[in-house]
XYZ file of C-alpha atoms in Angstrom:
168
model
C 25.001 -40.387 0.311
C 23.888 -39.544 -3.300
C 20.972 -41.312 -1.771
C 20.261 -38.954 1.158
C 21.677 -35.541 -0.637
C 18.749 -36.263 -2.913
C 16.367 -36.702 -0.469
C 17.395 -33.152 1.375
C 16.654 -31.672 -2.467
C 13.085 -33.114 -2.409
C 11.744 -32.071 0.713
C 13.187 -28.871 0.963
C 11.537 -28.652 -2.779
C 7.927 -29.739 -1.664
C 8.878 -27.854 1.757
C 8.620 -24.144 -0.419
C 4.919 -23.446 -1.035
C 4.375 -23.954 2.972
C 6.464 -21.494 3.449
C 4.960 -18.462 0.936
C 3.397 -16.337 3.611
C -0.457 -16.877 4.059
C -1.442 -13.360 5.395
C -2.241 -10.089 2.491
C -1.362 -7.161 4.245
C -0.312 -3.296 3.244
C 0.036 0.187 5.445
C -0.387 3.853 3.896
C 0.387 6.078 6.570
C -0.562 9.509 6.295
C 0.646 13.355 8.370
C 1.245 16.302 7.541
C 4.762 17.350 7.458
C 5.530 20.307 9.692
C 7.971 21.506 7.107
C 5.930 22.215 4.308
C 1.861 21.818 5.406
C 1.810 19.048 2.761
C 0.119 15.553 3.508
C 2.156 13.588 3.033
C 0.800 9.643 1.649
C 3.819 6.328 2.408
C 2.161 3.222 0.881
C 4.370 -0.490 2.197
C 3.737 -3.596 0.669
C 5.648 -6.252 0.318
C 7.505 -6.953 -2.765
C 6.813 -10.149 -3.991
C 3.385 -9.525 -3.839
C 2.712 -5.992 -5.472
C 5.538 -7.993 -8.469
C 2.915 -10.396 -8.703
C -0.588 -8.914 -9.114
C 1.503 -5.684 -11.678
C 2.806 -9.364 -13.838
C -0.371 -10.353 -13.481
C -1.501 -7.189 -15.082
C 0.652 -6.448 -17.381
C 0.323 -10.432 -18.568
C 5.079 -10.249 -18.297
C 7.354 -10.760 -15.262
C 6.824 -7.651 -14.102
C 10.085 -6.098 -12.028
C 10.662 -2.956 -10.836
C 14.518 -2.973 -13.061
C 12.222 -2.398 -16.188
C 12.189 0.295 -18.118
C 8.408 1.569 -17.788
C 8.219 -0.098 -14.066
C 7.183 2.938 -12.659
C 4.970 4.438 -15.115
C 2.106 0.567 -14.494
C 3.622 1.129 -10.461
C 2.171 4.582 -10.508
C -0.755 3.625 -12.015
C -1.557 0.695 -10.606
C -1.866 2.894 -7.215
C -3.104 5.777 -8.552
C -6.453 3.135 -9.984
C -7.187 1.492 -5.889
C -6.270 4.381 -3.609
C -8.132 7.849 -3.753
C -8.661 10.131 -0.710
C -11.983 12.258 -1.859
C -12.647 15.261 0.317
C -16.295 16.057 2.238
C -17.619 17.368 -1.468
C -17.405 14.107 -2.383
C -14.393 15.844 -4.720
C -11.184 13.192 -5.303
C -8.332 14.625 -5.022
C -5.275 14.831 -6.613
C -2.671 12.829 -5.521
C 0.975 13.928 -6.891
C 3.130 11.550 -6.794
C 6.799 11.136 -5.426
C 7.981 8.410 -5.764
C 8.844 5.143 -4.077
C 12.023 2.745 -2.886
C 12.020 -0.742 -1.917
C 14.094 -3.559 -1.019
C 14.671 -6.766 -1.747
C 11.333 -7.733 1.397
C 9.402 -4.544 0.831
C 8.094 -1.671 -1.465
C 7.245 1.641 -0.314
C 5.893 4.219 -2.842
C 4.940 8.257 -1.189
C 2.393 11.232 -2.578
C 1.472 13.872 -1.507
C -1.795 16.612 -1.088
C -0.737 20.045 -1.090
C -1.598 21.700 2.128
C -5.189 21.046 3.888
C -6.364 22.258 6.786
C -7.333 18.862 8.273
C -8.588 15.738 6.733
C -11.889 15.119 9.479
C -14.135 13.101 6.917
C -12.403 12.499 3.588
C -12.072 9.281 2.675
C -9.338 6.733 1.763
C -10.527 3.860 -0.299
C -7.857 1.662 -1.038
C -7.840 -1.669 -2.998
C -4.274 -2.500 -3.882
C -3.853 -6.272 -3.782
C -7.463 -7.012 -3.193
C -8.688 -8.524 -6.708
C -5.585 -10.876 -5.753
C -5.437 -11.829 -2.380
C -8.972 -12.169 -1.497
C -7.471 -11.988 1.890
C -6.016 -8.387 2.127
C -6.344 -6.283 4.923
C -5.481 -2.231 4.766
C -4.219 -0.177 7.276
C -3.945 3.320 7.044
C -2.613 5.407 10.086
C -3.182 8.809 9.538
C -1.367 10.736 12.306
C -2.416 14.481 12.507
C -2.932 17.169 15.272
C -6.429 15.783 15.969
C -4.661 12.414 17.083
C -3.394 8.367 15.988
C -5.946 6.276 14.224
C -6.473 3.591 11.838
C -8.742 2.460 9.506
C -8.860 -1.145 8.778
C -10.319 -2.063 5.324
C -10.370 -5.429 3.524
C -12.934 -6.540 0.714
C -15.917 -6.323 2.033
C -14.847 -3.082 3.627
C -12.667 -0.925 0.461
C -13.900 2.950 1.927
C -14.124 4.800 6.149
C -14.283 7.706 6.940
C -11.199 9.423 8.965
C -13.155 10.421 11.921
C -11.457 13.054 13.775
C -11.867 14.820 17.994
C -12.510 17.859 16.734
C -12.041 20.426 20.564
C -9.751 22.631 21.352
C -7.560 21.729 18.879
C -9.115 24.006 16.559
């Protein structure tokens, strides 16, 4: 009986790497808050991937319950996500905060009221340095409709296009 239990334990341990996910993706939604007029940025990533990257960055095991966790997370997001207006000027995104569960982390940023983001450049390199297969999707939801930018290691930036018509 002990041999069967031991064999089962060994099988489980050996299959754990196969259970790790093979897809690396992040999702950012950019939308306008109808009440404040601010443009909100909500980033969603796999918590394990973020902790892995921040552990490499800090040189020690990273956990969200650490004393300086929010500051480390904020700096990492600021260094790897940006938007530039049509003049090429980088917008100063305000840090709002983050929340996490056992699988996902959500990071919140905002920008004061903007007329629109048409022609703005979005750059998102979050997780690219650690996962070559990383894909970051940016969904833009505004009065010009819904559209998506697909960013990869080969294509780290894209432009928010708008179909300007009677919605001006």
